[in-house]
Short mmCIF file of C-alpha atoms in Angstrom, two decimals:
data_model
loop_
_atom_site.label_atom_id
_atom_site.label_comp_id
_atom_site.label_asym_id
_atom_site.label_seq_id
_atom_site.Cartn_x
_atom_site.Cartn_y
_atom_site.Cartn_z
CA MET A 22 -14.06 19.57 21.16
CA VAL A 23 -16.33 17.86 18.63
CA VAL A 24 -16.82 14.02 19.09
CA LEU A 25 -16.83 11.96 16.04
CA SER A 26 -18.82 8.72 16.29
CA ALA A 27 -17.24 5.45 15.03
CA GLN A 28 -19.52 5.68 12.07
CA ALA A 29 -18.42 9.14 11.18
CA VAL A 30 -14.65 8.21 11.49
CA ASN A 31 -15.36 5.25 9.29
CA ARG A 32 -17.09 7.26 6.55
CA ALA A 33 -14.44 9.93 6.54
CA THR A 34 -11.92 7.14 6.09
CA LEU A 35 -13.88 5.56 3.28
CA SER A 36 -14.36 8.83 1.55
CA ARG A 37 -10.57 9.55 1.46
CA GLN A 38 -9.77 6.11 0.34
CA LEU A 39 -12.19 6.30 -2.69
CA LEU A 40 -14.45 3.57 -1.27
CA LEU A 41 -17.72 5.43 -0.86
CA GLU A 42 -17.98 5.69 -4.64
CA ARG A 43 -15.81 4.96 -7.53
CA ALA A 44 -13.90 8.07 -8.55
CA ASP A 45 -13.59 9.54 -12.03
CA VAL A 46 -9.91 10.35 -11.82
CA GLY A 47 -6.80 9.00 -13.61
CA VAL A 48 -4.55 6.49 -12.25
CA VAL A 49 -1.71 8.91 -11.27
CA GLU A 50 -4.20 11.20 -9.41
CA ALA A 51 -5.68 8.18 -7.60
CA VAL A 52 -2.36 6.94 -6.39
CA ARG A 53 -1.43 10.46 -5.32
CA ARG A 54 -4.65 10.76 -3.32
CA LEU A 55 -4.19 7.42 -1.73
CA ALA A 56 -0.66 8.59 -0.80
CA GLY A 57 0.60 5.38 -2.42
CA MET A 58 -0.53 1.84 -2.42
CA GLN A 59 1.02 -1.22 -0.80
CA GLY A 60 2.92 -3.17 -3.32
CA GLN A 61 4.59 -6.36 -2.01
CA GLU A 62 3.19 -8.14 -5.03
CA PRO A 63 2.52 -6.28 -8.27
CA LYS A 64 -1.15 -7.47 -8.75
CA HIS A 65 -2.42 -6.01 -5.53
CA PRO A 66 -2.45 -2.33 -6.60
CA TYR A 67 -4.24 -3.12 -9.85
CA VAL A 68 -7.08 -4.73 -7.74
CA GLY A 69 -7.02 -1.79 -5.39
CA LEU A 70 -7.49 0.64 -8.22
CA TRP A 71 -10.12 -1.51 -9.94
CA THR A 72 -12.31 -1.36 -6.76
CA ARG A 73 -11.77 2.40 -6.52
CA LEU A 74 -12.04 3.89 -9.93
CA ASN A 75 -14.63 4.08 -12.65
CA GLY A 76 -13.67 2.24 -15.88
CA PHE A 77 -10.19 1.24 -14.65
CA ALA A 78 -8.39 -1.15 -16.93
CA ASP A 79 -5.04 -2.87 -15.93
CA GLY A 80 -3.42 -1.11 -19.05
CA ASP A 81 -4.00 2.23 -17.38
CA LEU A 82 -1.66 1.52 -14.38
CA THR A 83 0.89 -0.24 -16.72
CA ALA A 84 1.02 2.90 -19.03
CA ALA A 85 1.57 5.15 -16.04
CA VAL A 86 4.40 2.92 -14.89
CA GLU A 87 5.99 2.82 -18.28
CA ALA A 88 5.52 6.65 -18.58
CA ARG A 89 7.59 6.84 -15.34
CA GLU A 90 4.70 8.82 -13.62
CA VAL A 91 4.23 5.98 -11.07
CA VAL A 92 6.98 3.81 -9.56
CA ARG A 93 7.21 0.74 -7.26
CA ALA A 94 9.85 1.09 -4.66
CA THR A 95 10.77 0.59 -1.04
CA LEU A 96 9.30 3.44 1.06
CA TYR A 97 6.81 3.56 3.84
CA ARG A 98 7.78 1.15 6.70
CA GLY A 99 10.64 -0.02 4.57
CA THR A 100 8.09 -1.98 2.37
CA LEU A 101 7.38 -1.88 -1.38
CA HIS A 102 4.81 0.69 -2.43
CA LEU A 103 3.38 1.96 -5.54
CA VAL A 104 3.70 5.78 -5.52
CA THR A 105 3.73 8.72 -7.93
CA ALA A 106 7.11 9.62 -9.13
CA GLU A 107 6.58 13.06 -7.61
CA ASP A 108 5.81 11.54 -4.19
CA TYR A 109 8.82 9.33 -4.31
CA LEU A 110 11.19 12.12 -5.09
CA ARG A 111 9.45 14.37 -2.54
CA PHE A 112 9.43 12.04 0.43
CA ARG A 113 12.31 9.61 0.03
CA THR A 114 14.54 11.77 2.08
CA THR A 115 11.92 12.36 4.70
CA LEU A 116 11.72 8.60 5.11
CA ALA A 117 15.38 7.78 4.94
CA PRO A 118 15.68 7.49 8.66
CA VAL A 119 13.02 4.68 8.70
CA LEU A 120 14.92 2.81 5.98
CA GLU A 121 18.29 3.04 7.60
CA ALA A 122 16.91 2.11 10.92
CA GLY A 123 15.89 -1.09 9.17
CA LEU A 124 19.51 -2.27 9.17
CA ARG A 125 19.09 -3.05 12.96
CA MET A 126 16.95 -6.01 11.84
CA LEU A 127 20.08 -7.66 10.38
CA LYS A 128 21.52 -8.20 13.95
CA ASP A 129 24.44 -10.67 13.83
CA ARG A 130 24.34 -10.83 10.04
CA ALA A 131 25.60 -7.15 10.00
CA GLU A 132 29.05 -8.19 11.19
CA GLY A 133 31.74 -6.35 9.17
CA LEU A 134 29.10 -4.35 7.36
CA GLU A 135 30.16 -0.68 6.47
CA PRO A 136 27.02 0.73 4.91
CA ASP A 137 28.82 3.74 3.33
CA LYS A 138 31.22 1.54 1.48
CA VAL A 139 28.46 -0.85 0.41
CA VAL A 140 26.28 1.99 -0.73
CA ALA A 141 29.00 3.56 -2.94
CA ALA A 142 29.72 0.11 -4.52
CA ALA A 143 26.07 -0.67 -5.14
CA ARG A 144 25.56 2.75 -6.83
CA LYS A 145 28.46 2.06 -9.10
CA LEU A 146 27.16 -1.36 -10.03
CA LEU A 147 23.67 -0.12 -10.78
CA LYS A 148 24.78 2.83 -12.86
CA GLU A 149 25.66 0.21 -15.48
CA GLY A 150 22.03 -0.74 -15.65
CA PRO A 151 19.07 -2.51 -13.89
CA LEU A 152 19.92 -5.78 -11.86
CA THR A 153 18.04 -8.27 -9.89
CA PHE A 154 18.99 -8.42 -6.20
CA THR A 155 20.55 -11.90 -6.70
CA GLU A 156 22.89 -10.23 -9.10
CA VAL A 157 23.49 -7.24 -6.66
CA ARG A 158 24.33 -9.56 -3.92
CA ASP A 159 26.56 -11.72 -5.98
CA ALA A 160 28.56 -8.74 -7.18
CA LEU A 161 28.96 -7.18 -3.86
CA GLN A 162 29.89 -10.43 -2.19
CA GLN A 163 32.93 -10.39 -4.60
CA GLN A 164 33.97 -7.03 -3.19
CA PHE A 165 33.07 -7.75 0.40
CA PRO A 166 33.56 -11.47 0.76
CA ALA A 167 33.55 -11.44 4.59
CA VAL A 168 30.11 -9.96 4.88
CA ASN A 169 26.88 -11.76 4.75
CA ASP A 170 25.36 -11.62 1.24
CA ARG A 171 21.93 -10.93 2.50
CA ALA A 172 23.26 -8.02 4.64
CA LEU A 173 24.83 -6.58 1.45
CA GLY A 174 21.51 -6.86 -0.41
CA PHE A 175 19.43 -5.51 2.44
CA CYS A 176 21.78 -2.49 2.91
CA THR A 177 21.46 -1.67 -0.75
CA ARG A 178 17.65 -1.91 -0.75
CA MET A 179 17.35 0.36 2.32
CA MET A 180 19.96 2.96 1.69
CA VAL A 181 20.18 3.46 -2.11
CA PRO A 182 17.15 5.14 -3.77
CA LEU A 183 15.94 2.49 -6.10
CA VAL A 184 12.85 1.71 -8.11
CA ILE A 185 11.76 -1.53 -9.66
CA HIS A 186 12.34 -1.72 -13.47
CA PRO A 187 8.94 -2.69 -15.15
CA SER A 188 8.60 -5.68 -17.43
CA GLU A 189 6.11 -6.57 -20.23
CA THR A 190 3.81 -8.60 -18.06
CA ARG A 191 0.18 -8.11 -17.29
CA TRP A 192 0.76 -6.77 -13.88
CA GLY A 193 3.74 -4.63 -14.88
CA TYR A 194 6.52 -6.50 -13.03
CA GLN A 195 8.11 -9.92 -13.24
CA ALA A 196 8.68 -12.09 -10.19
CA ASN A 197 12.40 -11.80 -10.05
CA ALA A 198 12.34 -8.04 -10.76
CA ARG A 199 15.38 -5.86 -11.74
CA PHE A 200 16.08 -2.68 -9.70
CA THR A 201 17.38 0.56 -11.17
CA LEU A 202 18.73 3.79 -9.66
CA ALA A 203 15.75 6.14 -8.99
CA GLU A 204 17.71 9.27 -10.29
CA GLN A 205 18.56 7.49 -13.55
CA TRP A 206 14.98 6.09 -14.11
CA LEU A 207 13.21 9.48 -13.14
CA GLY A 208 15.95 11.77 -14.39
CA ARG A 209 16.06 13.75 -11.07
CA LYS A 210 17.32 13.04 -7.63
CA PRO A 211 15.26 12.85 -4.55
CA PHE A 212 14.61 16.15 -2.72
CA LEU A 213 17.49 16.95 -0.35
CA SER A 214 15.38 18.29 2.44
CA ALA A 215 12.98 16.27 4.75
CA VAL A 216 9.45 17.58 4.78
CA PRO A 217 7.84 15.54 7.72
CA GLN A 218 4.93 18.19 8.11
CA GLU A 219 4.05 17.86 4.46
CA LEU A 220 4.03 14.07 4.75
CA VAL A 221 1.63 14.35 7.73
CA ILE A 222 -0.76 16.44 5.67
CA ARG A 223 -0.65 13.90 2.91
CA TYR A 224 -1.35 11.06 5.32
CA LEU A 225 -4.31 12.85 6.78
CA ASP A 226 -5.66 13.72 3.27
CA ALA A 227 -5.62 9.99 2.50
CA PHE A 228 -6.44 8.41 5.94
CA GLY A 229 -7.64 11.01 8.23
CA PRO A 230 -8.89 11.80 10.81
CA ALA A 231 -6.21 10.00 12.60
CA THR A 232 -3.73 10.14 15.50
CA PRO A 233 0.08 10.65 15.58
CA ALA A 234 0.38 7.05 16.49
CA ASP A 235 -1.60 6.04 13.37
CA PHE A 236 0.69 8.12 11.25
CA GLN A 237 3.76 6.29 12.82
CA THR A 238 2.17 2.89 12.04
CA TRP A 239 1.68 3.77 8.38
CA SER A 240 5.04 5.69 7.73
CA GLY A 241 7.46 4.17 10.32
CA LEU A 242 8.55 7.64 11.32
CA PRO A 243 8.84 8.22 15.04
CA GLY A 244 8.18 11.43 16.93
CA ALA A 245 5.11 12.32 14.93
CA LYS A 246 3.26 13.97 17.89
CA ALA A 247 5.45 17.17 17.76
CA VAL A 248 5.03 17.41 13.93
CA PHE A 249 1.19 17.01 14.29
CA ASP A 250 1.11 19.72 17.06
CA ALA A 251 3.16 22.25 14.93
CA ALA A 252 0.83 21.80 11.86
CA GLU A 253 -2.43 23.70 11.45
CA LEU A 254 -4.79 21.03 11.87
CA GLU A 255 -8.36 20.54 13.33
CA ARG A 256 -8.79 18.33 16.32
CA PHE A 257 -11.58 16.01 17.28
CA GLU A 258 -12.36 13.39 19.83
CA ASP A 259 -13.43 9.78 19.04
CA GLU A 260 -15.85 7.96 21.23
CA THR A 261 -13.01 6.60 23.38
CA GLY A 262 -11.65 10.06 24.12
CA ARG A 263 -8.62 9.99 21.85
CA THR A 264 -7.69 13.07 20.11
CA LEU A 265 -7.99 12.83 16.24
CA TYR A 266 -6.33 15.32 13.89
CA ASP A 267 -7.43 16.17 10.50
CA VAL A 268 -6.77 18.62 7.61
CA PRO A 269 -9.13 21.66 7.78
CA ASP A 270 -12.12 21.36 5.48
CA ALA A 271 -11.28 17.64 4.59
CA PRO A 272 -14.36 15.53 3.59
CA ARG A 273 -16.13 14.13 6.54
CA PRO A 274 -19.42 12.77 5.05
CA ASP A 275 -22.71 12.27 6.92
CA PRO A 276 -22.29 9.10 9.05
CA GLU A 277 -25.41 7.73 7.46
CA THR A 278 -23.91 7.86 3.99
CA PRO A 279 -24.46 4.32 2.35
CA ALA A 280 -21.28 2.43 1.99
CA PRO A 281 -21.36 -0.09 -0.89
CA VAL A 282 -19.73 -3.52 -0.79
CA ARG A 283 -16.13 -3.43 -1.93
CA PHE A 284 -13.39 -5.91 -2.51
CA LEU A 285 -9.81 -5.12 -1.27
CA PRO A 286 -6.74 -6.87 -2.24
CA GLU A 287 -4.16 -8.39 -0.02
CA PHE A 288 -2.22 -5.87 1.98
CA ASP A 289 -4.43 -3.07 1.21
CA ASN A 290 -3.33 0.04 3.14
CA LEU A 291 -6.78 0.62 4.52
CA LEU A 292 -6.06 -2.11 6.93
CA LEU A 293 -2.34 -1.14 7.63
CA ALA A 294 -2.56 2.56 8.15
CA TYR A 295 -3.67 2.71 11.76
CA VAL A 296 -2.44 1.42 15.13
CA ASN A 297 -6.17 0.88 16.05
CA ARG A 298 -7.92 -0.58 13.16
CA GLU A 299 -11.46 -0.89 14.51
CA ARG A 300 -12.57 1.90 12.30
CA VAL A 301 -12.72 -0.88 9.51
CA ILE A 302 -12.22 -4.08 11.18
CA ALA A 303 -13.57 -5.61 14.44
CA ASP A 304 -10.73 -6.86 16.73
CA ALA A 305 -12.48 -10.22 16.77
CA TYR A 306 -11.79 -10.74 12.97
CA ARG A 307 -8.10 -9.50 12.87
CA PRO A 308 -6.56 -12.94 13.49
CA ALA A 309 -8.29 -14.28 10.49
CA VAL A 310 -7.03 -11.48 8.25
CA PHE A 311 -3.56 -10.79 9.61
CA THR A 312 -1.56 -14.04 9.58
CA LYS A 313 1.26 -15.18 11.64
CA ASN A 314 3.58 -15.20 8.57
CA LEU A 315 2.84 -11.45 8.13
CA ARG A 316 0.41 -11.62 5.28
CA VAL A 317 -2.82 -9.57 5.07
CA LYS A 318 -5.45 -11.42 3.30
CA ALA A 319 -7.75 -10.14 0.67
CA THR A 320 -11.00 -8.97 2.37
CA PHE A 321 -14.45 -7.57 1.34
CA LEU A 322 -16.31 -4.74 3.00
CA VAL A 323 -19.98 -4.55 4.00
CA ASP A 324 -21.33 -1.36 5.33
CA GLY A 325 -17.65 0.03 5.48
CA GLN A 326 -16.46 -2.84 7.70
CA VAL A 327 -14.42 -5.92 6.85
CA ALA A 328 -16.96 -8.65 6.74
CA GLY A 329 -14.99 -11.59 5.32
CA LEU A 330 -12.30 -12.96 3.04
CA TRP A 331 -12.22 -13.68 -0.66
CA THR A 332 -10.03 -15.86 -3.04
CA ALA A 333 -10.09 -16.18 -6.82
CA GLU A 334 -8.86 -19.06 -8.95
CA LYS A 335 -9.17 -20.25 -12.62
CA LYS A 336 -9.34 -23.95 -13.50
CA ARG A 337 -9.54 -24.64 -17.19
CA ALA A 338 -11.99 -22.09 -18.41
CA VAL A 339 -13.84 -21.46 -15.12
CA ALA A 340 -12.97 -18.62 -12.81
CA THR A 341 -14.30 -18.86 -9.28
CA LEU A 342 -14.48 -16.27 -6.48
CA THR A 343 -14.89 -17.87 -3.10
CA LEU A 344 -16.39 -15.68 -0.22
CA THR A 345 -15.72 -16.57 3.35
CA PRO A 346 -18.01 -14.25 5.41
CA PHE A 347 -17.29 -13.91 9.17
CA GLU A 348 -20.94 -13.91 9.91
CA ARG A 349 -24.26 -14.58 8.21
CA ILE A 350 -25.09 -12.05 5.56
CA LEU A 351 -28.34 -10.83 4.49
CA LYS A 352 -29.67 -12.01 1.10
CA ARG A 353 -29.57 -8.56 -0.46
CA THR A 354 -25.97 -8.02 0.58
CA THR A 355 -25.13 -11.38 -0.83
CA ALA A 356 -26.67 -10.47 -4.08
CA ALA A 357 -24.62 -7.17 -4.07
CA LEU A 358 -21.36 -9.10 -3.34
CA GLU A 359 -22.08 -11.54 -6.06
CA ARG A 360 -22.54 -8.80 -8.65
CA GLU A 361 -19.50 -6.89 -7.53
CA GLY A 362 -17.56 -10.14 -7.23
CA GLU A 363 -18.46 -11.38 -10.79
CA ALA A 364 -17.23 -7.97 -12.14
CA LEU A 365 -13.94 -8.51 -10.22
CA LEU A 366 -13.50 -11.92 -11.62
CA ARG A 367 -13.98 -10.61 -15.11
CA PHE A 368 -11.34 -8.06 -14.42
CA LEU A 369 -8.89 -10.72 -12.99
CA GLU A 370 -9.60 -13.53 -15.53
CA PRO A 371 -10.81 -11.77 -18.81
CA ASP A 372 -10.23 -15.05 -20.80
CA ALA A 373 -12.41 -17.36 -18.65
CA LYS A 374 -15.50 -18.73 -20.29
CA THR A 375 -17.48 -19.19 -17.03
CA TYR A 376 -17.63 -17.04 -13.77
CA GLU A 377 -18.89 -18.35 -10.54
CA VAL A 378 -19.16 -16.67 -7.17
CA VAL A 379 -19.72 -19.08 -4.28
CA THR A 380 -19.85 -18.74 -0.58
CA ALA A 381 -17.80 -21.16 1.58
CA GLY A 382 -19.94 -23.34 3.60
CA GLY A 383 -23.06 -21.97 1.73
#
């Protein structure tokens, strides 16, 4: 079995994630290639696409959302993702067991909850038009007064196929967003049949080479090993002896391929799609990136590895990007980070008059 070096795995991953060079593709195609983008907060996918695509403008993604070609919805791992409409319809049923299993998180709050009745009531409510989850909970509480209101809302979020209704804001969605039935927004119902093998292929296209455990970490679906074994996949070993699976003829660039500096948004899937994340971040730096309150901070890559954190703010007319490197960075790398960082600032804060990139402690 061919052994892939850590550098070879890293470069393959960056290639699939459009991080070796910016891609000349449209927004919908990019979101499809990435198998979706983490979307807890609406701005993050915009930054993630800016760092991956040539000539990306925020209006490009907003237009795709308004055209109903891309949706923001609860999907992988029961978290909000930005995905193509086609992928949502294709994979929502496949991922339904993950979403339904999330009800176990309710524990004692689920007392008296009858999911089938709540789902029927919620669907009836939402057929009337988009609602915020506060409105959904309040309405359901009137019908099920003995059930915890948060349990009612969570049951609806997990078990009813919903998408977030866009709004006329810069990042496409308002803070207190409204939700609408997916079938009404898209004019079609999700596919009836589960297609786990197809989802495995899509995962490997975007994140491979990888293990079944990596796929389970990304998707939330258990029992992936049997699905991997049944698929026609290539097998490799990494330097630790683990078996990595991949799609035949998938891009696996020369390990010496240069990797440019890149800025990733909070919660970027590059950092969330693997059980073992050393392909892109050293274990020693994980506590600085993955916080105890379950946030994943914005990071920057140097030579394909997470090398530090970044934050951006605007005060009056001055936009400032602050870099917090984990270790000393070479001058030529710092210059590249400053160039890329200023471009990111100009994207984030187009109305600023002055742009500054500073290094914490520098």
